[in-house]
Structures are given as structure tokens and as C-alpha cells.
Amino acid sequence: MPLTPPSLFDNTNNEADEQSLQTALHVMSTEADSLANLHKLYSSNSVAQEGFRDSVNIIYNNRRRGGYLVVCGVGKSAKVGKKAVATMNSFGIRSLFLHPTEALHGDLGMIGDVRHRLLFPKSLQDSKISVTHQHDTMLIISYSGRTPELLAMLPHLPSSLPIIVITSQTLVSSCQLISRRSSKNAVLLSAPTHIPEAHSFGVPSPTSSTTTALALTDALALAIANRLHPSPSAVFHGFHPGGAIGASITMSGFSVIGDLAVKVETIPLVQASSNQSAATILDALLAAAKSSSGWVRPSPTKVIGPRQIQRIGKSPDIYKSLESLEEDTVIERTDWISLRAESTILEAKRWILVMRKEDRGKSFLKVGTIMGIVDANQEVSGVVEIEDVVGEAEVESWR
């Protein structure tokens, strides 16, 4: 007689099963109450509201100047911080995670005036021009506000570095990460739990505290993205081509081309250095580092897209005039290929592929093509790189 293997599901202990379910519901209910308490705090407390506004303004302004958001935390707070970095980066808010222990063993170089080693090519690093980026912001996540590893790092941070602290503390005086800082360049972002976790669950395991911290970093990311970009959804789409999200974006045809467009008026003009008669590659790289979209305009009617910026950044001669670059690098408005803003991405992609397949568009629908987006007023008010419409891999196959 064949033996029946034991079932993986033991349904005989109904009392234990019910207790497990009640535990789960208690955790969910407690964490939901913590989020409701957080919402109430930022809906009614003027100090909390001011801290949130200041945090958004600091990160937004420093990002516009080319700075990075450096997120720091220990333990479970580090996990929340790494997720915050991923979310920020998906919205074009350039971010890095810094562990405080590693910071004291060399990683402090991620902050401040050595950042140009990450932003610029080797040719610029070797140049004798001092390129500094002192517009970073640090976001520290610490439930207690007095984590020893973070306090040990504090004296070694530049006094000019703005610090935002997400903590359970509701007063600056009770948050040692702020009160011990010699510089007053710090902001408190309160994320308290309404009941201590040890009281709620019998163990001080980070649960409600990490949920509130995570919600606050999500709120911060979306608030900054809405300030930073004319269309946060377009930026997110551009940085998230993979997975189910990427498939829904590129294949559903729901998003329109106008969502992808970068408004021309928001693209910074390249300024020639004071000792130069004409703008150079170096000037374009400096402008791109401060551009929220990565686009720059050598003149009011010409643009250089982010992908071309990356390409010219590898040039061995960064002092070369932009006027001497090839025509497919600096694109004049008259060479932009028009697309209606209300066209879906899927429609635009199909049109481009059909035109190339029938050999009617290979001369102008090619690597580096700039699509000019025509708005409801029949004005070309935005631009998109062709790679963002049909996909990087497809365009690369045209070479």
C-alpha cells in the first residue's frame, strides 16, 4: 500500500490558527493607526508642516544646483533609507546611501567637493580646473535621534551640509543629532509612533516606526518630484523601462507623448566661461549637472539631449567649442521631428517603426533624433529623445 506523504498544512489546531490571524490583524491595525497619527500631525501641527516644507525646499534647491541627496541610517532605518534612495532616483532626484561606519573609513568622500569624480568624465577630473559640488543634502533616519554610529559621524560632516533628520522626536532639543550639531543648518522631520512598539507587540521590534518613516520618505520623494519636474510621471517612466511597470508604460498606449516631454522653457542655457568667447563642452557639462532633466540649450533654438551629453562627456578635449561639434549633437529647432502631444506613446512608436521599415524615415528618424512636441496651441513646447519613444535597444539596432 502506497504511503501518503504528510500534509504541509496542519488544519487541526484551530485555536493556534486563530491566534496567528489575530496577531496579524493587530499588527496591521496598529501600523494603520500610526499612519493615521502621522497624517494628523502633518495636517495640524505647524512645526511639523514647516519642517516638511523646509525639507522639500532644501532638497529641491540643492538638486537644481547639481547636488545629491545622501541618505544615512543604521539597522532597519538603513533598509528604509535604501528604499528611499531607490524611490528618489526613480524620480530623477539623484541620491546615494551612506552607512555611517563606512563614512568614517573613507566614504565621507561621497559628500561635498569630491562629488565631481562621480559626475564628470576622467578628462575633467584630470583638468586643473577646480569643480566643486557643495550642494548636497543629508537625510538621516534614526528613530531615537541619538544612534551612536550617527553621532560619531556628526563632527566630521561639513558645517555647510544641510541635514534633515527623520526621527520619532517631536522637538529639536530632544533630538541629539540636531542639538549636538555645531551648525544650525538642520531640519527635524518627526515620524513618531502613537504607541511604543514594545507596548503594542511585547517586543521593541521596528514595525510601526519603520512604516511611518517609509511613508514620510515616500511623501518627501513625491513632493520634491512634483516641484522638480513638469511631468513626474514622464520622468518615472523614463527611468523604469523594465518589469511589469515598464511593460504597462510602453505597451498599453495609455501614456501620451506630452507626458514624456521636457518643456523647452525649463531647459537651462549654456553660459560660456568668463574667459571664453564661445561655450565649450565643459560649459555644457556644468550646465547639465545642474539641469533637472539633463537637457541643455547652447542657444534659445538649439538643444543637446542627455544621451549626447553623456557622449561628449567622454571627449578628450573638454575645451572644444560647442559650435565645432557635429550637427547630430547640437540639434537646431528646425531639425526636430514634430509629434502631437496628445499622441499616445504606442501610436508614436508604431509610426516611427513603420516609417523606417518602409525606408521613408531612415534619413531623419535615427540615432540622436529629437522629437519636438506640439501642444494644443500648435507650438513646439517640449522635446523628447527618440530613444525614449521606441526604446534604447531598438535605436541601438539602427547603427
Short mmCIF file of C-alpha atoms in Angstrom, two decimals:
data_model
loop_
_atom_site.label_atom_id
_atom_site.label_comp_id
_atom_site.label_asym_id
_atom_site.label_seq_id
_atom_site.Cartn_x
_atom_site.Cartn_y
_atom_site.Cartn_z
CA MET A 1 0.00 0.00 0.00
CA PRO A 2 1.46 3.38 -1.01
CA LEU A 3 2.21 5.80 1.79
CA THR A 4 0.51 9.19 1.76
CA PRO A 5 3.01 11.97 2.42
CA PRO A 6 2.20 14.24 5.35
CA SER A 7 0.30 17.40 4.51
CA LEU A 8 2.20 20.68 4.67
CA PHE A 9 -0.96 22.27 6.03
CA ASP A 10 -1.96 21.18 9.53
CA ASN A 11 -5.54 22.32 9.99
CA THR A 12 -6.12 20.54 13.28
CA ASN A 13 -5.02 23.36 15.62
CA ASN A 14 -7.77 25.86 15.02
CA GLU A 15 -7.01 27.84 18.18
CA ALA A 16 -3.41 28.48 17.13
CA ASP A 17 -4.53 29.42 13.63
CA GLU A 18 -6.99 31.95 15.00
CA GLN A 19 -4.33 33.41 17.29
CA SER A 20 -1.97 33.84 14.31
CA LEU A 21 -4.67 35.64 12.34
CA GLN A 22 -5.50 37.91 15.28
CA THR A 23 -1.80 38.76 15.67
CA ALA A 24 -1.60 39.71 12.01
CA LEU A 25 -4.71 41.88 12.24
CA HIS A 26 -3.34 43.57 15.38
CA VAL A 27 -0.10 44.43 13.60
CA MET A 28 -1.96 45.81 10.57
CA SER A 29 -4.33 47.82 12.74
CA THR A 30 -1.52 49.25 14.86
CA GLU A 31 0.54 50.28 11.84
CA ALA A 32 -2.55 51.82 10.20
CA ASP A 33 -3.14 53.82 13.40
CA SER A 34 0.48 55.00 13.28
CA LEU A 35 -0.02 56.28 9.73
CA ALA A 36 -3.27 57.98 10.75
CA ASN A 37 -1.40 59.64 13.62
CA LEU A 38 1.33 60.79 11.20
CA HIS A 39 -1.30 62.23 8.86
CA LYS A 40 -2.91 64.10 11.76
CA LEU A 41 0.47 65.51 12.83
CA TYR A 42 1.28 66.95 9.40
CA SER A 43 -2.30 68.14 8.90
CA SER A 44 -2.46 70.18 12.11
CA ASN A 45 1.00 70.80 13.60
CA SER A 46 2.62 73.96 12.24
CA VAL A 47 6.12 72.91 13.38
CA ALA A 48 5.85 69.59 11.52
CA GLN A 49 4.47 71.35 8.45
CA GLU A 50 7.31 73.87 8.47
CA GLY A 51 9.86 71.05 8.75
CA PHE A 52 8.36 69.27 5.77
CA ARG A 53 8.26 72.45 3.65
CA ASP A 54 11.87 73.27 4.57
CA SER A 55 12.97 69.74 3.70
CA VAL A 56 11.34 69.88 0.27
CA ASN A 57 12.81 73.31 -0.44
CA ILE A 58 16.34 72.33 0.63
CA ILE A 59 16.45 69.13 -1.43
CA TYR A 60 14.75 70.80 -4.41
CA ASN A 61 17.09 73.82 -4.46
CA ASN A 62 20.23 71.76 -3.97
CA ARG A 63 19.18 69.29 -6.66
CA ARG A 64 18.69 72.21 -9.04
CA ARG A 65 22.29 73.23 -8.25
CA GLY A 66 23.57 69.77 -9.13
CA GLY A 67 23.70 68.34 -5.62
CA TYR A 68 22.90 64.85 -4.42
CA LEU A 69 20.71 63.62 -1.59
CA VAL A 70 22.85 61.45 0.70
CA VAL A 71 20.70 59.15 2.85
CA CYS A 72 22.10 57.69 6.06
CA GLY A 73 20.84 55.20 8.65
CA VAL A 74 21.66 52.08 10.68
CA GLY A 75 19.84 48.78 11.09
CA LYS A 76 16.20 48.78 9.95
CA SER A 77 16.47 52.53 9.34
CA ALA A 78 19.17 51.74 6.80
CA LYS A 79 16.73 49.47 4.97
CA VAL A 80 14.19 52.29 4.88
CA GLY A 81 16.94 54.63 3.69
CA LYS A 82 17.96 52.35 0.83
CA LYS A 83 14.36 52.13 -0.30
CA ALA A 84 14.14 55.94 -0.13
CA VAL A 85 17.24 56.20 -2.33
CA ALA A 86 15.68 53.87 -4.90
CA THR A 87 12.44 55.87 -4.94
CA MET A 88 14.24 59.21 -5.19
CA ASN A 89 16.41 58.01 -8.07
CA SER A 90 13.36 56.74 -9.97
CA PHE A 91 12.11 60.34 -9.97
CA GLY A 92 15.44 61.83 -11.04
CA ILE A 93 16.29 63.05 -7.52
CA ARG A 94 19.86 61.81 -7.57
CA SER A 95 20.55 60.01 -4.32
CA LEU A 96 23.12 57.78 -2.62
CA PHE A 97 23.14 55.70 0.54
CA LEU A 98 25.94 56.24 3.06
CA HIS A 99 26.50 53.92 6.04
CA PRO A 100 27.88 55.95 8.98
CA THR A 101 30.52 53.36 9.88
CA GLU A 102 31.78 53.22 6.31
CA ALA A 103 31.68 57.01 6.24
CA LEU A 104 34.41 57.10 8.91
CA HIS A 105 36.51 54.71 6.84
CA GLY A 106 36.64 56.69 3.61
CA ASP A 107 33.10 57.02 2.33
CA LEU A 108 32.86 60.63 3.55
CA GLY A 109 34.30 61.27 0.10
CA MET A 110 30.75 60.78 -1.21
CA ILE A 111 29.84 64.18 0.22
CA GLY A 112 30.72 67.66 -1.00
CA ASP A 113 33.55 68.89 -3.13
CA VAL A 114 34.82 65.48 -4.30
CA ARG A 115 31.49 64.67 -5.91
CA HIS A 116 32.71 65.80 -9.33
CA ARG A 117 34.51 62.44 -9.59
CA LEU A 118 31.07 60.84 -9.92
CA LEU A 119 29.55 63.47 -12.18
CA PHE A 120 32.27 64.17 -14.70
CA PRO A 121 34.49 62.16 -17.03
CA LYS A 122 38.13 61.28 -16.38
CA SER A 123 39.25 64.10 -18.67
CA LEU A 124 37.59 66.66 -16.41
CA GLN A 125 38.95 65.08 -13.24
CA ASP A 126 42.46 65.43 -14.57
CA SER A 127 41.96 69.05 -15.56
CA LYS A 128 43.42 71.80 -13.42
CA ILE A 129 40.02 73.45 -13.03
CA SER A 130 38.55 73.03 -9.57
CA VAL A 131 35.00 71.81 -10.00
CA THR A 132 33.20 71.59 -6.65
CA HIS A 133 29.69 70.45 -5.81
CA GLN A 134 28.88 71.72 -2.35
CA HIS A 135 25.15 71.47 -2.77
CA ASP A 136 24.49 68.04 -1.33
CA THR A 137 21.87 67.36 1.34
CA MET A 138 21.98 64.63 4.00
CA LEU A 139 18.84 62.79 5.08
CA ILE A 140 19.36 60.86 8.32
CA ILE A 141 16.83 58.26 9.51
CA SER A 142 17.02 57.44 13.22
CA TYR A 143 14.04 56.50 15.37
CA SER A 144 15.75 57.53 18.60
CA GLY A 145 17.54 60.57 17.20
CA ARG A 146 20.67 59.52 19.10
CA THR A 147 22.03 56.45 17.27
CA PRO A 148 25.70 56.13 18.39
CA GLU A 149 27.13 55.43 14.91
CA LEU A 150 25.40 58.52 13.53
CA LEU A 151 26.52 60.71 16.44
CA ALA A 152 30.11 59.54 15.85
CA MET A 153 29.91 60.65 12.23
CA LEU A 154 28.36 64.04 13.03
CA PRO A 155 31.56 66.02 13.88
CA HIS A 156 33.13 65.02 10.58
CA LEU A 157 30.40 66.46 8.37
CA PRO A 158 30.91 69.85 6.70
CA SER A 159 29.15 72.62 8.63
CA SER A 160 27.67 73.84 5.33
CA LEU A 161 25.94 70.50 4.72
CA PRO A 162 22.17 70.72 5.34
CA ILE A 163 20.91 67.82 7.46
CA ILE A 164 17.33 66.55 7.61
CA VAL A 165 16.57 64.08 10.39
CA ILE A 166 13.59 61.72 10.32
CA THR A 167 13.04 60.66 13.92
CA SER A 168 10.38 59.89 16.50
CA GLN A 169 11.35 63.04 18.39
CA THR A 170 8.97 65.96 18.04
CA LEU A 171 11.26 68.65 19.49
CA VAL A 172 14.63 69.77 18.16
CA SER A 173 16.01 69.92 21.71
CA SER A 174 15.28 66.21 22.25
CA CYS A 175 16.97 65.09 19.01
CA GLN A 176 20.70 64.80 19.71
CA LEU A 177 21.54 64.50 16.02
CA ILE A 178 20.39 68.10 15.69
CA SER A 179 21.10 69.58 19.15
CA ARG A 180 24.72 68.35 19.11
CA ARG A 181 25.44 69.77 15.67
CA SER A 182 27.57 72.89 15.78
CA SER A 183 25.84 74.24 12.69
CA LYS A 184 22.16 75.10 12.90
CA ASN A 185 21.75 74.03 9.28
CA ALA A 186 19.40 71.16 10.25
CA VAL A 187 15.71 70.31 9.94
CA LEU A 188 13.57 67.99 12.08
CA LEU A 189 11.10 65.70 10.31
CA SER A 190 9.04 64.00 13.01
CA ALA A 191 7.81 60.44 12.45
CA PRO A 192 6.52 59.40 15.89
CA THR A 193 4.62 56.25 16.74
CA HIS A 194 1.45 56.77 18.77
CA ILE A 195 2.24 53.76 21.00
CA PRO A 196 5.73 52.34 21.72
CA GLU A 197 6.25 49.12 19.80
CA ALA A 198 7.18 47.24 22.95
CA HIS A 199 3.75 48.10 24.37
CA SER A 200 1.94 47.17 21.17
CA PHE A 201 3.63 43.87 20.41
CA GLY A 202 5.55 42.94 23.55
CA VAL A 203 8.86 43.40 21.77
CA PRO A 204 10.58 46.62 20.55
CA SER A 205 10.94 45.30 17.00
CA PRO A 206 10.86 48.08 14.36
CA THR A 207 7.40 47.78 12.84
CA SER A 208 5.22 50.87 13.22
CA SER A 209 8.32 53.07 13.33
CA THR A 210 9.67 51.81 10.00
CA THR A 211 6.21 52.07 8.44
CA THR A 212 5.88 55.76 9.41
CA ALA A 213 9.46 56.52 8.30
CA LEU A 214 8.84 54.80 4.97
CA ALA A 215 5.62 56.73 4.42
CA LEU A 216 7.35 60.02 5.20
CA THR A 217 10.20 59.34 2.74
CA ASP A 218 7.64 58.43 0.06
CA ALA A 219 5.77 61.67 0.73
CA LEU A 220 9.03 63.60 0.52
CA ALA A 221 10.02 61.97 -2.78
CA LEU A 222 6.70 62.70 -4.48
CA ALA A 223 6.52 66.26 -3.17
CA ILE A 224 10.02 67.01 -4.50
CA ALA A 225 9.31 65.31 -7.83
CA ASN A 226 6.22 67.46 -8.31
CA ARG A 227 8.31 70.57 -7.68
CA LEU A 228 11.25 69.45 -9.77
CA HIS A 229 9.60 68.16 -12.93
CA PRO A 230 6.79 69.44 -15.16
CA SER A 231 5.72 65.80 -15.53
CA PRO A 232 6.95 63.48 -12.74
CA SER A 233 5.19 60.55 -14.43
CA ALA A 234 7.26 61.06 -17.59
CA VAL A 235 10.48 61.07 -15.58
CA PHE A 236 9.44 57.94 -13.71
CA HIS A 237 8.51 56.24 -16.99
CA GLY A 238 11.88 57.09 -18.48
CA PHE A 239 13.78 55.62 -15.53
CA HIS A 240 11.62 52.50 -15.23
CA PRO A 241 11.60 50.66 -18.57
CA GLY A 242 11.76 47.16 -17.05
CA GLY A 243 9.39 44.82 -15.27
CA ALA A 244 5.61 44.92 -15.17
CA ILE A 245 5.65 48.69 -14.64
CA GLY A 246 7.82 49.22 -17.70
CA ALA A 247 5.64 46.90 -19.77
CA SER A 248 2.47 48.72 -18.75
CA ILE A 249 4.04 52.04 -19.66
CA THR A 250 5.49 51.10 -23.05
CA MET A 251 2.85 48.69 -24.29
CA SER A 252 -0.51 49.91 -23.01
CA GLY A 253 -0.58 53.11 -25.05
CA PHE A 254 -2.15 54.84 -22.05
CA SER A 255 0.57 57.48 -21.63
CA VAL A 256 0.78 60.21 -24.22
CA ILE A 257 3.86 61.75 -25.74
CA GLY A 258 3.15 65.01 -23.94
CA ASP A 259 3.80 63.18 -20.66
CA LEU A 260 7.33 62.36 -21.77
CA ALA A 261 8.17 65.85 -22.98
CA VAL A 262 10.65 68.14 -21.27
CA LYS A 263 9.42 71.71 -21.56
CA VAL A 264 11.87 73.75 -23.63
CA GLU A 265 11.48 76.76 -21.37
CA THR A 266 12.76 74.75 -18.39
CA ILE A 267 15.99 73.69 -20.12
CA PRO A 268 18.93 75.84 -18.93
CA LEU A 269 21.01 77.84 -21.38
CA VAL A 270 24.73 77.04 -21.56
CA GLN A 271 26.79 80.00 -20.39
CA ALA A 272 30.32 80.49 -21.72
CA SER A 273 33.05 80.78 -19.10
CA SER A 274 34.16 84.33 -18.38
CA ASN A 275 37.49 83.80 -20.12
CA GLN A 276 35.94 82.16 -23.21
CA SER A 277 34.33 83.82 -26.22
CA ALA A 278 32.22 80.74 -27.01
CA ALA A 279 30.69 77.96 -24.90
CA THR A 280 32.70 74.75 -24.64
CA ILE A 281 31.98 71.10 -23.84
CA LEU A 282 33.00 71.87 -20.26
CA ASP A 283 30.37 74.61 -20.06
CA ALA A 284 27.72 72.18 -21.36
CA LEU A 285 28.72 69.54 -18.79
CA LEU A 286 28.48 72.07 -15.97
CA ALA A 287 25.05 73.18 -17.17
CA ALA A 288 23.88 69.56 -17.49
CA ALA A 289 24.98 68.77 -13.93
CA LYS A 290 22.62 71.50 -12.70
CA SER A 291 19.79 70.63 -15.09
CA SER A 292 16.89 68.73 -13.52
CA SER A 293 16.23 66.97 -16.84
CA GLY A 294 19.81 66.56 -18.11
CA TRP A 295 19.00 68.68 -21.19
CA VAL A 296 20.85 71.91 -22.05
CA ARG A 297 20.42 74.67 -24.66
CA PRO A 298 23.55 76.10 -26.33
CA SER A 299 21.19 78.78 -27.71
CA PRO A 300 17.45 79.51 -27.46
CA THR A 301 16.80 77.40 -30.59
CA LYS A 302 19.28 74.56 -30.08
CA VAL A 303 19.33 71.64 -27.64
CA ILE A 304 21.63 68.85 -26.53
CA GLY A 305 19.86 65.80 -25.12
CA PRO A 306 21.03 63.79 -22.08
CA ARG A 307 22.41 60.93 -24.18
CA GLN A 308 24.53 63.31 -26.25
CA ILE A 309 25.73 64.95 -23.05
CA GLN A 310 26.97 61.54 -21.90
CA ARG A 311 28.72 61.03 -25.24
CA ILE A 312 30.52 64.39 -25.37
CA GLY A 313 31.45 63.93 -21.71
CA LYS A 314 33.91 61.28 -22.89
CA SER A 315 35.65 63.75 -25.21
CA PRO A 316 39.41 64.07 -24.66
CA ASP A 317 39.11 67.81 -25.31
CA ILE A 318 36.57 69.36 -22.94
CA TYR A 319 37.60 72.86 -24.04
CA LYS A 320 36.37 72.24 -27.56
CA SER A 321 33.77 74.76 -28.73
CA LEU A 322 30.18 73.53 -28.94
CA GLU A 323 29.94 75.24 -32.33
CA SER A 324 32.53 72.81 -33.70
CA LEU A 325 30.57 69.70 -32.72
CA GLU A 326 28.75 67.56 -35.26
CA GLU A 327 25.24 68.52 -36.31
CA ASP A 328 23.74 65.41 -34.73
CA THR A 329 24.99 66.56 -31.30
CA VAL A 330 23.65 70.09 -31.13
CA ILE A 331 20.20 69.95 -32.72
CA GLU A 332 18.59 73.04 -34.21
CA ARG A 333 14.84 73.54 -33.72
CA THR A 334 14.24 73.26 -37.48
CA ASP A 335 15.59 69.68 -37.33
CA TRP A 336 13.24 68.48 -34.58
CA ILE A 337 10.67 65.96 -35.81
CA SER A 338 7.19 67.05 -34.79
CA LEU A 339 4.78 64.86 -32.82
CA ARG A 340 1.42 65.88 -31.40
CA ALA A 341 1.39 65.99 -27.60
CA GLU A 342 -1.88 64.05 -27.44
CA SER A 343 -0.47 61.12 -29.47
CA THR A 344 -0.06 58.01 -27.37
CA ILE A 345 3.42 56.60 -26.93
CA LEU A 346 2.31 53.43 -28.69
CA GLU A 347 0.99 55.40 -31.70
CA ALA A 348 4.22 57.39 -31.96
CA LYS A 349 6.34 54.26 -31.69
CA ARG A 350 4.36 52.48 -34.39
CA TRP A 351 4.61 55.48 -36.72
CA ILE A 352 8.39 55.70 -36.30
CA LEU A 353 8.91 51.97 -36.87
CA VAL A 354 6.63 51.90 -39.92
CA MET A 355 8.39 54.93 -41.45
CA ARG A 356 11.77 53.26 -41.02
CA LYS A 357 10.56 49.89 -42.28
CA GLU A 358 9.24 51.49 -45.45
CA ASP A 359 12.52 53.42 -45.91
CA ARG A 360 10.66 56.72 -45.72
CA GLY A 361 12.14 57.85 -42.45
CA LYS A 362 15.62 56.41 -42.12
CA SER A 363 17.22 59.72 -43.08
CA PHE A 364 15.63 61.65 -40.22
CA LEU A 365 14.38 59.03 -37.75
CA LYS A 366 17.74 57.81 -36.50
CA VAL A 367 20.07 57.67 -33.51
CA GLY A 368 20.04 61.03 -31.75
CA THR A 369 16.83 62.35 -33.33
CA ILE A 370 14.98 64.93 -31.24
CA MET A 371 11.20 64.84 -31.31
CA GLY A 372 9.57 68.27 -30.99
CA ILE A 373 6.28 68.02 -29.12
CA VAL A 374 3.48 70.19 -30.49
CA ASP A 375 0.99 71.37 -27.86
CA ALA A 376 -2.69 72.37 -28.19
CA ASN A 377 -1.64 75.87 -29.30
CA GLN A 378 0.31 74.36 -32.20
CA GLU A 379 3.55 75.45 -30.57
CA VAL A 380 6.61 73.21 -30.18
CA SER A 381 6.86 73.49 -26.41
CA GLY A 382 8.65 70.26 -25.48
CA VAL A 383 11.34 67.84 -26.60
CA VAL A 384 11.90 64.08 -26.31
CA GLU A 385 14.80 61.90 -27.40
CA ILE A 386 13.71 59.24 -29.90
CA GLU A 387 15.15 56.55 -27.61
CA ASP A 388 12.51 57.43 -25.00
CA VAL A 389 9.75 56.73 -27.52
CA VAL A 390 10.81 53.47 -29.17
CA GLY A 391 13.31 52.15 -26.64
CA GLU A 392 17.10 52.20 -26.29
CA ALA A 393 17.64 48.70 -27.69
CA GLU A 394 15.59 49.38 -30.84
CA VAL A 395 17.51 52.56 -31.62
CA GLU A 396 20.86 50.88 -30.99
CA SER A 397 19.93 48.27 -33.61
CA TRP A 398 19.78 51.06 -36.21
CA ARG A 399 23.51 51.77 -36.01
#
